[in-house]
Each structure stands twice: as C-alpha cells, then as structure tokens.
mmCIF file of C-alpha atoms in Angstrom:
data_model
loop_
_atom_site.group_PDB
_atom_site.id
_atom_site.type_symbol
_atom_site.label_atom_id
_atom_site.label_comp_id
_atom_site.label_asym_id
_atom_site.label_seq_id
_atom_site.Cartn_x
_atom_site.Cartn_y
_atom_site.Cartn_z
ATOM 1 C CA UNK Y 1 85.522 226.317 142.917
ATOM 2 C CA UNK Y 2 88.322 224.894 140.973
ATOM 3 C CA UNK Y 3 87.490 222.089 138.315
ATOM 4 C CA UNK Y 4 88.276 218.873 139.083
ATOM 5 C CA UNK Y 5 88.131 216.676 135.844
ATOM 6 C CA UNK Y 6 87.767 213.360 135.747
ATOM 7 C CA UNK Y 7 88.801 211.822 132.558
ATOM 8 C CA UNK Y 8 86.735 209.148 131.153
ATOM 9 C CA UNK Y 9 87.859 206.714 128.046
ATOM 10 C CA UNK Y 10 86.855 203.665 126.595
ATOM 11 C CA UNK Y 11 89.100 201.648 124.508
ATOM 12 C CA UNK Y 12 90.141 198.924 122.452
ATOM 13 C CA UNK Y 13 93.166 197.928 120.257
ATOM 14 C CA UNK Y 14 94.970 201.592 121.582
ATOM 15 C CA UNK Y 15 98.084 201.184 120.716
ATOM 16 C CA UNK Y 16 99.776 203.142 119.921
ATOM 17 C CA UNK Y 17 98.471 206.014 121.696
ATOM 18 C CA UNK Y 18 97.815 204.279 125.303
ATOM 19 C CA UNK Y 19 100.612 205.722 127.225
ATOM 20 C CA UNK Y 20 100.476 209.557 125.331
ATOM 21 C CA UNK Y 21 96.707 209.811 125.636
ATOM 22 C CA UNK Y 22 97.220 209.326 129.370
ATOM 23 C CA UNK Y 23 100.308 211.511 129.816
ATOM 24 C CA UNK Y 24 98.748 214.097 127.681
ATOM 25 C CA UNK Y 25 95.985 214.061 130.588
ATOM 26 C CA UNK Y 26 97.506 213.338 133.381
ATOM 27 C CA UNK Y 27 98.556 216.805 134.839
ATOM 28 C CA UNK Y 28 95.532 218.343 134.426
ATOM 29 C CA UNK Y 29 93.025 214.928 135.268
ATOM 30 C CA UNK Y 30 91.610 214.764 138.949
ATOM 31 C CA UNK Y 31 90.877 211.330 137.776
ATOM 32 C CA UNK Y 32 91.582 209.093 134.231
ATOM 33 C CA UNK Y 33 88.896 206.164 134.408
ATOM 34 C CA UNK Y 34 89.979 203.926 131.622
ATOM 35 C CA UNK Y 35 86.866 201.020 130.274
ATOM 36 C CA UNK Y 36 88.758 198.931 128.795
ATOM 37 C CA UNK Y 37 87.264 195.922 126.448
ATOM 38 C CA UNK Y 38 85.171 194.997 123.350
ATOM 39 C CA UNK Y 39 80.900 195.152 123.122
ATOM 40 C CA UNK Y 40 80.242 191.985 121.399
ATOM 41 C CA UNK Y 41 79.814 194.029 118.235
ATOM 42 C CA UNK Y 42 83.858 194.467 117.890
ATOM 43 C CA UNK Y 43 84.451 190.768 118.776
ATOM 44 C CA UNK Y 44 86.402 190.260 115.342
ATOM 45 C CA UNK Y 45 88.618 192.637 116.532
ATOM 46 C CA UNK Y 46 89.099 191.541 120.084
ATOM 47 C CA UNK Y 47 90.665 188.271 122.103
ATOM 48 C CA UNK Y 48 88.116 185.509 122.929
ATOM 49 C CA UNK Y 49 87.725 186.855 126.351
ATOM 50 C CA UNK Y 50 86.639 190.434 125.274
ATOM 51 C CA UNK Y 51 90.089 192.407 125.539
ATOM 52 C CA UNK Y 52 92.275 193.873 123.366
ATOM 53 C CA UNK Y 53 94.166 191.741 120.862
ATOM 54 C CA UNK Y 54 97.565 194.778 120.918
ATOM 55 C CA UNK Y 55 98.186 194.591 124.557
ATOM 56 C CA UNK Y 56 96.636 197.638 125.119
ATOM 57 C CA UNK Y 57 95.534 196.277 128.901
ATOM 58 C CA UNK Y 58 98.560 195.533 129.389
ATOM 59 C CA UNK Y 59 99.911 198.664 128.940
ATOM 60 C CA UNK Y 60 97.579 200.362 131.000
ATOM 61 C CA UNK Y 61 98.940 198.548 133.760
ATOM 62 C CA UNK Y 62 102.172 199.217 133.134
ATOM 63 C CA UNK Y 63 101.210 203.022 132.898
ATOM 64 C CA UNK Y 64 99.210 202.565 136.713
ATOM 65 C CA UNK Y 65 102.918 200.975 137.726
ATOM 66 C CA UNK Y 66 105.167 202.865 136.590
ATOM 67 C CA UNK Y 67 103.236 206.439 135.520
ATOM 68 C CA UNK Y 68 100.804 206.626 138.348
ATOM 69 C CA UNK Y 69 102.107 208.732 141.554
ATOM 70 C CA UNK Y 70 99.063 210.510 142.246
ATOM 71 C CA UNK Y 71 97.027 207.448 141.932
ATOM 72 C CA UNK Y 72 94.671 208.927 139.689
ATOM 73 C CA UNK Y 73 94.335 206.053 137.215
ATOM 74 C CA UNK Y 74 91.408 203.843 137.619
ATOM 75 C CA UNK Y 75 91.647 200.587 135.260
ATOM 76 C CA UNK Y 76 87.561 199.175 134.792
ATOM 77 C CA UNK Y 77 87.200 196.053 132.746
ATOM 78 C CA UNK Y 78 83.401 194.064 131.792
ATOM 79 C CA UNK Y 79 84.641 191.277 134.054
ATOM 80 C CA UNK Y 80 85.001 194.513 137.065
ATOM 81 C CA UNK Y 81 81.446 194.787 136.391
ATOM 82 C CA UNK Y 82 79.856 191.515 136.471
ATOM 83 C CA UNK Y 83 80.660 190.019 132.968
ATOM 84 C CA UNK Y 84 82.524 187.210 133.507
ATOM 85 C CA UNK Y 85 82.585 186.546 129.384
ATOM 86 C CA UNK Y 86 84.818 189.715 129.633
ATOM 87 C CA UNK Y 87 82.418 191.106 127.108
ATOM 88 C CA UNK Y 88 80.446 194.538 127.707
ATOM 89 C CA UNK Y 89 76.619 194.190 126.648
ATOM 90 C CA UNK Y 90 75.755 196.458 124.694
ATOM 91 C CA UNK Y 91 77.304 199.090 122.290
ATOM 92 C CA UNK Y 92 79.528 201.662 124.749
ATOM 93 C CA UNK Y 93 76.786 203.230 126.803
ATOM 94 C CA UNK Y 94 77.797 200.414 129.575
ATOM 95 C CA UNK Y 95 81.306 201.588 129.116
ATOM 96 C CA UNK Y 96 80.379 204.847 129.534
ATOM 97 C CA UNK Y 97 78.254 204.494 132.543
ATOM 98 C CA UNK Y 98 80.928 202.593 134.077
ATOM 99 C CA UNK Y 99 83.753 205.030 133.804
ATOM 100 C CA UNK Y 100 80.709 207.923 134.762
ATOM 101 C CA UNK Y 101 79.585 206.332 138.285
ATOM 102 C CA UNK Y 102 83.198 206.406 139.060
ATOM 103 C CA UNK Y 103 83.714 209.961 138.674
ATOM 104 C CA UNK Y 104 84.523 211.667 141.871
ATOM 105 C CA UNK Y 105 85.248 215.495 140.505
ATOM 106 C CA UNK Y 106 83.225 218.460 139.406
ATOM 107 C CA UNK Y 107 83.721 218.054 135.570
ATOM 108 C CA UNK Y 108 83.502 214.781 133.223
ATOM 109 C CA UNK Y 109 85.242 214.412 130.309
ATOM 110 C CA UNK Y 110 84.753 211.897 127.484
ATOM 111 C CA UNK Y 111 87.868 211.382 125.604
ATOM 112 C CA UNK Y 112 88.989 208.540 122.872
ATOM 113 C CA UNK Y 113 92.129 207.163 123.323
ATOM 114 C CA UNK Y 114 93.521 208.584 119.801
ATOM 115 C CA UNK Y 115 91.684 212.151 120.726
ATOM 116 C CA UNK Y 116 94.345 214.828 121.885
ATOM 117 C CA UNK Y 117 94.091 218.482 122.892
ATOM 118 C CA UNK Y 118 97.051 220.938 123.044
ATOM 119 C CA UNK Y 119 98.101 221.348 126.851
ATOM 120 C CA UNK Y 120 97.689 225.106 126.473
ATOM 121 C CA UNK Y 121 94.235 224.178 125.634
ATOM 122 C CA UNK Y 122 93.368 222.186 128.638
ATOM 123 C CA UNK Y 123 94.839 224.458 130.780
ATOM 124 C CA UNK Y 124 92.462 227.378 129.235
ATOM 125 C CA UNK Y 125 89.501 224.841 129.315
ATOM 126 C CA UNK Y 126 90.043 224.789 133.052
ATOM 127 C CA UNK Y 127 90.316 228.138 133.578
ATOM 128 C CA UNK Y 128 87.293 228.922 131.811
ATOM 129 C CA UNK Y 129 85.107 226.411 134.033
ATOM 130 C CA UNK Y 130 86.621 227.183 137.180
ATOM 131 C CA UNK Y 131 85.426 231.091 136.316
ATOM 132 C CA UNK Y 132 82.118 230.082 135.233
ATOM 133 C CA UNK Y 133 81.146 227.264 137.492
ATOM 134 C CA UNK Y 134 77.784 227.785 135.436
ATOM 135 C CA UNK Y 135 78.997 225.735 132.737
ATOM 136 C CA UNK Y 136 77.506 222.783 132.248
ATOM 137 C CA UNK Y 137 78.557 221.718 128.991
ATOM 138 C CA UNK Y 138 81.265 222.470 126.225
ATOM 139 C CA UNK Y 139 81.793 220.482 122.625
ATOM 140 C CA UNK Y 140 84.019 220.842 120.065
ATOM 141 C CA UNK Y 141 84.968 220.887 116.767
ATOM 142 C CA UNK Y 142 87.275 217.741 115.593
ATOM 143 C CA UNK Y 143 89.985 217.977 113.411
ATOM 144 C CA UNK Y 144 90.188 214.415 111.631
ATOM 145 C CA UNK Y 145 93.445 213.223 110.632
ATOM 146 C CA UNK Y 146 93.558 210.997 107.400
ATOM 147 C CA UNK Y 147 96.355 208.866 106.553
ATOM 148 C CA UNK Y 148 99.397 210.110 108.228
ATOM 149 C CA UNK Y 149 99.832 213.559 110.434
ATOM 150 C CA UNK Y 150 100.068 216.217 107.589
ATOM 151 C CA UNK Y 151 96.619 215.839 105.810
ATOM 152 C CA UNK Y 152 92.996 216.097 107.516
ATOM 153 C CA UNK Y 153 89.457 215.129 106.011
ATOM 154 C CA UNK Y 154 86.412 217.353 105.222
ATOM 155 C CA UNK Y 155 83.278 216.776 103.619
ATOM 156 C CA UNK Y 156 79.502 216.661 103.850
ATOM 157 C CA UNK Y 157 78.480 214.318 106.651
ATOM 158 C CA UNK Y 158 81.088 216.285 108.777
ATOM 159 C CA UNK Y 159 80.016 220.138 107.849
ATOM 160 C CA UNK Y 160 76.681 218.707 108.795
ATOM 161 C CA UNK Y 161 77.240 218.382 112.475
ATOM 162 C CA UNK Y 162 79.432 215.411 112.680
ATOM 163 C CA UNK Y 163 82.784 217.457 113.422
ATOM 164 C CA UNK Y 164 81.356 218.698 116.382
ATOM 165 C CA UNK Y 165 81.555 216.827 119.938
ATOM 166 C CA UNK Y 166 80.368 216.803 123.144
ATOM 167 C CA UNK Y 167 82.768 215.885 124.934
ATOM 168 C CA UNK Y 168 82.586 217.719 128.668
ATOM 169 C CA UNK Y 169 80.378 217.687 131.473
ATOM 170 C CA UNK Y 170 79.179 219.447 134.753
ATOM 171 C CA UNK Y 171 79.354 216.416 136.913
ATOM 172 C CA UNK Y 172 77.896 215.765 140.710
ATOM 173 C CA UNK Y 173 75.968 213.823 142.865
ATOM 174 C CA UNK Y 174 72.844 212.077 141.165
ATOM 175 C CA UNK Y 175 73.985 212.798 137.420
ATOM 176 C CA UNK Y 176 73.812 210.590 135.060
ATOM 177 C CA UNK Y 177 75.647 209.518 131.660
ATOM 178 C CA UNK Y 178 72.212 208.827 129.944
ATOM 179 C CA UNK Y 179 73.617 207.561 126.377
ATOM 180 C CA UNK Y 180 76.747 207.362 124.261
ATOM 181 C CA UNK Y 181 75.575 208.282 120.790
ATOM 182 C CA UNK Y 182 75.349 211.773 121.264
ATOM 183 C CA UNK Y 183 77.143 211.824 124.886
ATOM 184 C CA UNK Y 184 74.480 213.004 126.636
ATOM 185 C CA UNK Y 185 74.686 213.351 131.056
ATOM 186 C CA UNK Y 186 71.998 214.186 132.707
ATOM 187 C CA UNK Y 187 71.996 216.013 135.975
ATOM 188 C CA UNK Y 188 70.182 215.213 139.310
ATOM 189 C CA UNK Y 189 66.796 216.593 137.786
ATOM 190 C CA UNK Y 190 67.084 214.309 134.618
ATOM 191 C CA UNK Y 191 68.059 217.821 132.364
ATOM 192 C CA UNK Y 192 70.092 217.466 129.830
ATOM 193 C CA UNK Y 193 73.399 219.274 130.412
ATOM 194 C CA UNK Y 194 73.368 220.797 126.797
ATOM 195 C CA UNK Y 195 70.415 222.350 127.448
ATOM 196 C CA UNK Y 196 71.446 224.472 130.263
ATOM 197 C CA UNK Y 197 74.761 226.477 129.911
ATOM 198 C CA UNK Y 198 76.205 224.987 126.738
ATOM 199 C CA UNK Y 199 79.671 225.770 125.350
ATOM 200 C CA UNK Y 200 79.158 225.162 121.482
ATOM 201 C CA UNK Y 201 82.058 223.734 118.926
ATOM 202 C CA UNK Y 202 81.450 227.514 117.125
ATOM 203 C CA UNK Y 203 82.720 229.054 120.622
ATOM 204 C CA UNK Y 204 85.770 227.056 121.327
ATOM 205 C CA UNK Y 205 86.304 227.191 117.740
ATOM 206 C CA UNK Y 206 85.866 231.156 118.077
ATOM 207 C CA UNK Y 207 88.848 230.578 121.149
ATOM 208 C CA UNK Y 208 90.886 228.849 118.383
ATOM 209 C CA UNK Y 209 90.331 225.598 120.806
ATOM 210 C CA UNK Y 210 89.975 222.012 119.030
ATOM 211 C CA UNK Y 211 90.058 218.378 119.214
ATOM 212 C CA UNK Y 212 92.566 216.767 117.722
ATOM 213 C CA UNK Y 213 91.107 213.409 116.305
ATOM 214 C CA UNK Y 214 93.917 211.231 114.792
ATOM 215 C CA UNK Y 215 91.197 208.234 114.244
ATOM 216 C CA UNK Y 216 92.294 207.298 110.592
ATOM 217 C CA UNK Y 217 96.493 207.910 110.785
ATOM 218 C CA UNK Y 218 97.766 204.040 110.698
ATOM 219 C CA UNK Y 219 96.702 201.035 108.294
ATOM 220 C CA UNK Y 220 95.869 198.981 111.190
ATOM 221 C CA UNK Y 221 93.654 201.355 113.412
ATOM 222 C CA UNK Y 222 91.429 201.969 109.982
ATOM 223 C CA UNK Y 223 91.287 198.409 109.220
ATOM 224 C CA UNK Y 224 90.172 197.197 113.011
ATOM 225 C CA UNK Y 225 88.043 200.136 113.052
ATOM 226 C CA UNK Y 226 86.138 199.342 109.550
ATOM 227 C CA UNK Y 227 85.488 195.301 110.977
ATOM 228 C CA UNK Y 228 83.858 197.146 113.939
ATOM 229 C CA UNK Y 229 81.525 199.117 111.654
ATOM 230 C CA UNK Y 230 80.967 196.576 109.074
ATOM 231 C CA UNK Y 231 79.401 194.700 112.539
ATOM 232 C CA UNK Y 232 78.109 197.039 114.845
ATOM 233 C CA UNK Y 233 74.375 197.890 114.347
ATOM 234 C CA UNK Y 234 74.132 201.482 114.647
ATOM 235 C CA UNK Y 235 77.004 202.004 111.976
ATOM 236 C CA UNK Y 236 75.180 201.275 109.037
ATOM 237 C CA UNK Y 237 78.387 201.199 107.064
ATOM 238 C CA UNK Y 238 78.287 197.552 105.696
ATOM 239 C CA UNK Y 239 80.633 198.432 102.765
ATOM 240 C CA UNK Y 240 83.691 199.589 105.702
ATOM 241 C CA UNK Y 241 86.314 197.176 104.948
ATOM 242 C CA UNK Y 242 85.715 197.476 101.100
ATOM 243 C CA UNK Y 243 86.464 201.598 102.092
ATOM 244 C CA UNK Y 244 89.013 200.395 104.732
ATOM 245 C CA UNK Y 245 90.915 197.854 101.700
ATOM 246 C CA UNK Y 246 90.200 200.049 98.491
ATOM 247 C CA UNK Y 247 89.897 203.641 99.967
ATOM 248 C CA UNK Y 248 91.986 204.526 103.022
ATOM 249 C CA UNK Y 249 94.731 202.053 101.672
ATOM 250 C CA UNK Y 250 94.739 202.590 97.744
ATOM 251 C CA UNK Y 251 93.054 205.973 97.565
ATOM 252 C CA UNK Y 252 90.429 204.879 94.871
ATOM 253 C CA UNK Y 253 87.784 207.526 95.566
ATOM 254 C CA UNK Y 254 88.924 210.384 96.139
ATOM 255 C CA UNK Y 255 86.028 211.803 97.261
ATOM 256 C CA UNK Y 256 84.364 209.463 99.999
ATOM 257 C CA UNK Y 257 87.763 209.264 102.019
ATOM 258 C CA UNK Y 258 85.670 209.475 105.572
ATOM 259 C CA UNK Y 259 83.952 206.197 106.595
ATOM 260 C CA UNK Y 260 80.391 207.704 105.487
ATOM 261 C CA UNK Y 261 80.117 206.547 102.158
ATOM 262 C CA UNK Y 262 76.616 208.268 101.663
ATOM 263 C CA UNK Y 263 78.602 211.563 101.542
ATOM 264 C CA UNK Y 264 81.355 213.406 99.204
ATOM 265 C CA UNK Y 265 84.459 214.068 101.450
ATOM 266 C CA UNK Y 266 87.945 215.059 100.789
ATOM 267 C CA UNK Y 267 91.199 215.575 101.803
ATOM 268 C CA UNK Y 268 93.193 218.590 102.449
ATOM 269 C CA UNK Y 269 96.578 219.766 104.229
ATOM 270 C CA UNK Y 270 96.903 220.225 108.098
ATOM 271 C CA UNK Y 271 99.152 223.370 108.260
ATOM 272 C CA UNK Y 272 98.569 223.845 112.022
ATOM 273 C CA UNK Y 273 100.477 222.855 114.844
ATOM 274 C CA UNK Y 274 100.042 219.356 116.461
ATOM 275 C CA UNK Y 275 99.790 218.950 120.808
ATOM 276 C CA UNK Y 276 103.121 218.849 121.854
ATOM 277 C CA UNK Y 277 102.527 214.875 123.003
ATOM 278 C CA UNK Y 278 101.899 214.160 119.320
ATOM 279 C CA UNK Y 279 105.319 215.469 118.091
ATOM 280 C CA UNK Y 280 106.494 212.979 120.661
ATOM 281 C CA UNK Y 281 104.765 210.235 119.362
ATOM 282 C CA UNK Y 282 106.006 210.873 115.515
ATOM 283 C CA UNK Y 283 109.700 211.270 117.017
ATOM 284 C CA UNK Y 284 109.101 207.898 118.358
ATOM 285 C CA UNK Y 285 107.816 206.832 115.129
ATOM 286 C CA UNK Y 286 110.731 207.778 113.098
ATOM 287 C CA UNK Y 287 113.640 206.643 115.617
ATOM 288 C CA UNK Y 288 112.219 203.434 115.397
ATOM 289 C CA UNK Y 289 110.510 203.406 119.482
ATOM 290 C CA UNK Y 290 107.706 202.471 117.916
ATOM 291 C CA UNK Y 291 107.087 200.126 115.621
ATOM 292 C CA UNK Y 292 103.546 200.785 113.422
ATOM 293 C CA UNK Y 293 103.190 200.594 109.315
ATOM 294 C CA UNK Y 294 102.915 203.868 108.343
ATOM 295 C CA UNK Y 295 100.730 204.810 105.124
ATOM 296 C CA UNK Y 296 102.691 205.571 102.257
ATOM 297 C CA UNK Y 297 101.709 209.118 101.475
ATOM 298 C CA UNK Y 298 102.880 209.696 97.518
ATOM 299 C CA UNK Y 299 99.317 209.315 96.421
ATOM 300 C CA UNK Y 300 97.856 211.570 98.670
ATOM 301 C CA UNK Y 301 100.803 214.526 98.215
ATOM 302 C CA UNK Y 302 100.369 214.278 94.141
ATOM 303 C CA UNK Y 303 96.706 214.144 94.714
ATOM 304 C CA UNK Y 304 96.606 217.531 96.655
ATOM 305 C CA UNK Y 305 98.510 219.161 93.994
ATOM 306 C CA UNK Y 306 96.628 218.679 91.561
ATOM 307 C CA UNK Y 307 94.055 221.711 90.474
ATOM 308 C CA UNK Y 308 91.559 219.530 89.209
ATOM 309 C CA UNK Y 309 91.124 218.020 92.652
ATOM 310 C CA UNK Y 310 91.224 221.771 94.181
ATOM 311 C CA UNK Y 311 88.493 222.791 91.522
ATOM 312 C CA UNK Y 312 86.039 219.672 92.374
ATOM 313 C CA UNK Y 313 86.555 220.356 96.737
ATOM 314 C CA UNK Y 314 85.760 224.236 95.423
ATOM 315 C CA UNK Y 315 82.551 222.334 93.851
ATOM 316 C CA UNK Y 316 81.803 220.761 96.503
ATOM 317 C CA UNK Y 317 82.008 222.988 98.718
ATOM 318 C CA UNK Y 318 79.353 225.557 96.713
ATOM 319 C CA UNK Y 319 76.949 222.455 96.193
ATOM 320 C CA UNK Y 320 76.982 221.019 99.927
ATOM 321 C CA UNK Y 321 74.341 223.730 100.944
ATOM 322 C CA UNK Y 322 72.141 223.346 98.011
ATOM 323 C CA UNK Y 323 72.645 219.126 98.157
ATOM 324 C CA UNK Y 324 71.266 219.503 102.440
ATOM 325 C CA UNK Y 325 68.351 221.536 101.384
ATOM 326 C CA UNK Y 326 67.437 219.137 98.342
ATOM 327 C CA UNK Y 327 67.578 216.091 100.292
ATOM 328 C CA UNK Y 328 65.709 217.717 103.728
ATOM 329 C CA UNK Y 329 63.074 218.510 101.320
ATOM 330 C CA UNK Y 330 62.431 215.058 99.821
ATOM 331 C CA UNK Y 331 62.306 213.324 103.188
ATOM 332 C CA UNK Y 332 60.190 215.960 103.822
ATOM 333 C CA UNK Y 333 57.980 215.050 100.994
ATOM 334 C CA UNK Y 334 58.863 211.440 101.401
ATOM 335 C CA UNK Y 335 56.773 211.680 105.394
ATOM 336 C CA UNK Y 336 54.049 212.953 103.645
ATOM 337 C CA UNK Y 337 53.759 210.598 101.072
ATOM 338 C CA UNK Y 338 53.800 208.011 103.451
ATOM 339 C CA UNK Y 339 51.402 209.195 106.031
ATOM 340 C CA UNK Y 340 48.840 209.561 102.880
ATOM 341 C CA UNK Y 341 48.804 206.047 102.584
#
C-alpha cells in the first residue's frame, strides 16, 4: 500500500517560514493539517484573542487560496474547536490531537513550521514505508541551526537524546496522539508505536537522512521563543530571555549557546547542503522579498577560528561521557538518600 502522509503542524509567530514549510510538503502530503494559535502559556507572544501577532494566519489563508489545488490544506484554529477565547488549553497536546483526529492517511507526521527535510529525503522516506508497511515509527536526528544558516549547535543536553525526534507515525482507525512531549501515538490497542517497528535517529542517520531544524536563525524567532519558555511550565528555563538578550544576541557564553542552560553547548560550522526550499528562502532574504533582521555573524566567524575555542569543544567533547556517568550516579545516590529518611 502506498503511504499516504498526512502532515500535521502547530504554529505560532511562523513567519517567515509559513508558505516554504508548506510548499516544501506539499507534493509529497496526502494532507497538511495546520493548528494554528497560542496555549495560554505563549500569551506574551500572541494577540489578545490567541493568534499570531506576524500574520502568520493570515498567510495560511492566503497559501489555502492561492497554493491549494489539491485541497489538501486543512486550517484548525482553538475557536474550530470550541474555545471561543481563541486560546488552546493546555500546552500543545490539544493542538496535536486536533491536527491527529483529522488525519485521513496511512502515515502521520509531526512537523514544526521552521523544521525542513531535503525533498530527496521525503521522497526516500516514502519509499521506505510504502515497502515496509510494518513500520510503525521513524525519528530523527535534528540538525539545529544557530544564528544564521552557516553555523549549527552541539552540546550535552543534545548528545544526550535531545537531537533525536519522533516525528512519524503509522496512523489508522482508533489511534491515538497520546501526548506531545515525547510525540507519542498510540494505536487501536493503546501500544505505543515506538515500541513496535521503530525506525531510530541512528538508522536514518545511517541513510544520511536528517531534520533540518532552523529554530534559532533570526533575532525575533529566539526572542518570542525565549518569552514562551521563560512562561511555559514544563520549560524550566526561567533565565530564557536573559540567554535570548545576552547569549543568542551578544554571544556572551560561548558555551551554553542552546536554550538549556544546565548544559555546556557550542557552536560549530554547517558544511552540508541545505533543502533546496531553504536556498529559496535565503535568496529571498538577500533580494530584499523578505524582510527579517538578520544576526550579525562577525562574532560567531572570529569565534570559530579561534583554536582555543576548538581545544575547549575537543574538551568537551572527552568530558561529556564522564560528566553523564558522574551525575546518573549522584541522583542515583541522591534516591537513596532520600528513601533512608
């Protein structure tokens, strides 16, 4: 049986990759199910009725208009499903089930609206499924841009299972998306779909398959973002706009450059080759279609040339192993200290 995808997204403040994300997906998509709209969580970073303060609805619509032959686009706001605040309770499992129950083909697949894949990718991706039907899960490793297109971030909390994804689904009649954080379906027998026949990050990795995350490239995405984590209750990142502000924008700390404070991280070159729908988007960028602050990038270019930066990542590379084990074994300790009490 062929797979039929059906695209799934939530989003906020997407500009501006609204209109690539969806072109990037729409040849391959059976369906793109867009949930659209803050949790109450991002309301500093949304309109007073729950929507998204860069015209990113708008845009959508203008995409269904003018983009949408096939009809595959499916628009889904809070107020669609009974919130007339235009708010979704919650923190993004609503979104998530919304887009799910909505799903109509064989496959479901979570994607973020500034989360690409090359085409030649996809197009593999589908070819694999449609062979082995027994699928019933794949994830992958992210590639996380960092301040522009040319440099990507590494670190501790990401080596540690955080660069990898799970990001598609065996879909059908009586699954379920059970939760958001991990994306997690469940099929008609309440299994997990991991648990089954799971495509790992190591084996699409092994295919030389990725997902492109460009979640920290512009000054305004990382500061919207870091108001949303300084709020949202399972974040735990109170001190975001201080990294947002003093990090991302003046490059202060070298060394906790992802949004994870807690652990070292770094940057380093991207000397791979961006989706084709990206290139498109930087053209736009430069001829002046599109009109975001870009980050200046001077800092970051002297910073990566300089061998006592190279020497510390080397460090830190040798030490994250021997830093996990530590720390596992003090929590470790830690339990049993407290259960003796």
């Amino acid at each position: 049986m062929e797979a039929k995808i059906s695209f799934g997204i939530i989003v906020l403040n997407g500009e501006p990759f609204t209109r690539y994300c969806i072109r990037a997906l729409y040849p391959h998509a059976h369906q793109i199910i867009v949930a659209e709209g803050a949790c109450f969580g991002a309301r500093n970073v949304a309109t007073p009725d729950g929507h998204s303060r860069d015209g990113t609805l708008q845009m959508l619509k203008e995409v269904k208009l003018k983009e949408d032959p096939d009809n595959k686009i499916i628009i889904v706001t809070a107020e669609d499903e009974g919130h007339a605040n235009g708010f979704w309770p919650g923190e993004k499992h609503e979104q998530s089930q919304a887009y799910a129950k909505r799903a109509t083909g064989n496959y479901l697949w979570q994607v973020d609206i500034d989360e690409f894949y090359k085409e030649e990718d996809i197009v593999e991706i589908k070819n694999i499924l449609t062979i082995n039907p027994q699928i019933t899960a794949v994830s992958f490793k992210q590639l996380q841009f960092w301040g522009g297109f040319d440099y990507i971030v590494d670190g501790w909390y990401l080596r540690r299972g955080a660069e990898e994804f799970h990001r598609l689904f065996k879909w059908g009649r009586g699954y379920t998306y059970s939760t958001h954080r991990p994306p997690t379906v469940l099929n008609e027998k309440g299994i997990d779909q991991r648990k089954i026949f799971w495509l790992g990050a190591k084996e699409m990795t092994r295919r030389g398959i990725h997902l492109y995350h460009y979640s920290f490239v512009f000054p305004k995405q990382v500061k919207e973002k870091a108001e949303y984590y300084k709020e949202a209750e399972w974040s735990k990142r109170k001190q975001a706009e201080w990294w947002a502000n003093n990090v991302f924008i003046k490059l202060e700390d070298p060394f906790r450059v992802f949004s994870v404070l807690t652990k070292v991280s770094w940057l380093q070159r991207f000397n791979g080759v961006h989706p084709a729908i990206i290139n498109a988007l930087i053209h736009d960028i430069k001829r002046g279609t599109l009109n975001n602050e870009i980050r200046h990038t001077d800092d970051i270019e002297l910073l990566l040339k300089s061998p006592t930066y190279k020497l510390k990542i080397l460090y830190y590379k040798l030490l994250n192993p021997i830093e996990f084990h530590l720390s596992r074994y003090y929590k470790s300790i830690k339990r049993k200290f407290k259960c003796l009490l």
